[in-house]
Amino acid sequence: MSWTNPASAQWREHPEGFRRWETSTRLGDGPAVWDWASTEVLRWGVKTRSGFTVSPAAAVRTGDRPVIMAHPFGLSVREPVEVVAVVDASDRVGFAYRTLPGHPVTGEEAFVVHRDGDSVLLTIRSLTRPGRGHWRVMYPVLLLAQAVARRRYLRALRVRAAR
């Protein structure tokens, strides 16, 4: 089950106690932009083009448990996740993952490329609450880091799509 529901254009329900966030950005127009962006999103392109590493670097599949590494200030922060939903339709492509123990925050995130007429858009959905252990006290700082990452996510596929 996915709380961020990447298969749906409307995101209505979510559990209480989480910070909910959603936004979309236009990547461009036409089939070439769609083909490139829909392929890239299913290969972790939003994350890797934002400065994260993903291991293994393979196409997303429900149940996969890759390790994402963030690299703030020359450090490496391990972010274990599990892919909980994948959508691969003619007008909507993307996935959602939930965080696993050891991740700095608790929650779920979805990256979806979809069409609106000829326009190609990227929608990002996120549910977040403090992580466990020592990460809990760092939550205010992690929210700032999350805001920076989100700005990078919104640019990640737009950079290539604009060419």
Tab-separated table of N, CA, C and O in Angstrom, residues 5 16-17 20 22 28 41 44 53 55 60 63 79-80 82 108 113-114 116 119 126 140-141 144 155 159 161:
chain	number	residue	atom	x	y	z
A	5	ASN	N	0.240	7.345	-3.227
A	5	ASN	CA	-0.588	6.914	-4.343
A	5	ASN	C	-0.148	7.484	-5.705
A	5	ASN	O	-0.868	8.283	-6.302
A	16	GLU	N	-2.530	10.628	9.719
A	16	GLU	CA	-2.290	11.784	10.579
A	16	GLU	C	-0.883	11.724	11.157
A	16	GLU	O	-0.282	10.670	11.255
A	17	GLY	N	-0.385	12.900	11.540
A	17	GLY	CA	0.930	12.976	12.167
A	17	GLY	C	2.075	13.179	11.194
A	17	GLY	O	3.234	13.236	11.600
A	20	ARG	N	2.470	16.826	5.071
A	20	ARG	CA	2.106	16.487	3.692
A	20	ARG	C	2.603	17.592	2.773
A	20	ARG	O	2.414	18.787	3.055
A	22	GLU	N	3.086	18.447	-1.640
A	22	GLU	CA	2.944	18.048	-3.038
A	22	GLU	C	3.152	19.276	-3.915
A	22	GLU	O	2.678	20.372	-3.595
A	28	GLY	N	8.289	20.164	-20.030
A	28	GLY	CA	8.352	20.503	-21.442
A	28	GLY	C	7.151	19.932	-22.158
A	28	GLY	O	6.164	19.559	-21.529
A	41	VAL	N	12.597	8.780	-14.776
A	41	VAL	CA	11.999	8.711	-13.440
A	41	VAL	C	11.998	7.279	-12.927
A	41	VAL	O	12.200	7.054	-11.725
A	44	TRP	N	15.416	6.118	-11.176
A	44	TRP	CA	15.880	6.938	-10.052
A	44	TRP	C	16.505	8.256	-10.504
A	44	TRP	O	17.229	8.897	-9.744
A	53	THR	N	23.133	9.139	-4.565
A	53	THR	CA	23.473	7.896	-5.242
A	53	THR	C	22.459	6.854	-4.813
A	53	THR	O	21.924	6.899	-3.703
A	55	SER	N	21.849	2.604	-4.840
A	55	SER	CA	22.484	1.312	-5.050
A	55	SER	C	21.531	0.192	-4.627
A	55	SER	O	21.028	0.222	-3.504
A	60	VAL	N	13.226	0.817	-11.059
A	60	VAL	CA	12.435	0.582	-9.848
A	60	VAL	C	11.486	-0.589	-10.041
A	60	VAL	O	10.939	-0.777	-11.142
A	63	GLY	N	8.846	-3.592	-4.085
A	63	GLY	CA	9.533	-4.513	-3.191
A	63	GLY	C	11.034	-4.329	-3.141
A	63	GLY	O	11.688	-4.826	-2.221
A	79	GLU	N	20.290	6.251	3.484
A	79	GLU	CA	18.832	6.382	3.515
A	79	GLU	C	18.193	5.100	2.965
A	79	GLU	O	17.862	5.015	1.786
A	80	PRO	N	17.997	4.088	3.803
A	80	PRO	CA	17.370	2.850	3.312
A	80	PRO	C	15.877	3.046	3.048
A	80	PRO	O	15.185	3.708	3.822
A	82	GLU	N	12.167	1.288	0.746
A	82	GLU	CA	11.526	0.184	0.037
A	82	GLU	C	10.530	0.758	-0.958
A	82	GLU	O	9.685	1.589	-0.591
A	108	GLU	N	7.098	8.688	3.360
A	108	GLU	CA	6.993	8.156	2.012
A	108	GLU	C	7.155	9.304	1.019
A	108	GLU	O	6.800	10.443	1.311
A	113	VAL	N	5.860	11.249	-13.356
A	113	VAL	CA	5.849	12.011	-14.601
A	113	VAL	C	4.509	11.718	-15.260
A	113	VAL	O	4.102	10.558	-15.374
A	114	HIS	N	3.798	12.781	-15.672
A	114	HIS	CA	2.482	12.586	-16.273
A	114	HIS	C	2.231	13.643	-17.332
A	114	HIS	O	2.940	14.651	-17.419
A	116	ASP	N	-0.384	16.296	-19.422
A	116	ASP	CA	-1.584	17.130	-19.423
A	116	ASP	C	-1.649	17.706	-20.832
A	116	ASP	O	-0.992	18.699	-21.137
A	119	SER	N	1.715	18.719	-22.670
A	119	SER	CA	2.684	19.066	-21.626
A	119	SER	C	3.051	17.843	-20.797
A	119	SER	O	2.212	16.996	-20.505
A	126	SER	N	5.088	13.957	-0.801
A	126	SER	CA	5.890	13.544	0.344
A	126	SER	C	5.085	13.585	1.627
A	126	SER	O	4.292	14.503	1.846
A	140	PRO	N	14.413	19.312	12.810
A	140	PRO	CA	14.333	20.669	12.235
A	140	PRO	C	15.397	20.928	11.154
A	140	PRO	O	15.106	21.545	10.130
A	141	VAL	N	16.596	20.430	11.359
A	141	VAL	CA	17.672	20.588	10.361
A	141	VAL	C	17.350	19.748	9.126
A	141	VAL	O	17.586	20.175	7.990
A	144	LEU	N	15.095	21.449	6.681
A	144	LEU	CA	15.811	22.394	5.806
A	144	LEU	C	16.506	21.648	4.674
A	144	LEU	O	16.460	22.068	3.515
A	155	ARG	N	14.215	20.525	-10.445
A	155	ARG	CA	15.084	20.893	-11.566
A	155	ARG	C	15.686	19.676	-12.275
A	155	ARG	O	16.149	19.788	-13.402
A	159	VAL	N	16.130	20.101	-16.467
A	159	VAL	CA	17.395	20.493	-17.099
A	159	VAL	C	17.558	19.790	-18.446
A	159	VAL	O	17.778	20.420	-19.459
A	161	ALA	N	15.183	18.067	-20.102
A	161	ALA	CA	14.002	18.245	-20.932
A	161	ALA	C	14.037	19.569	-21.682
A	161	ALA	O	13.480	19.691	-22.754
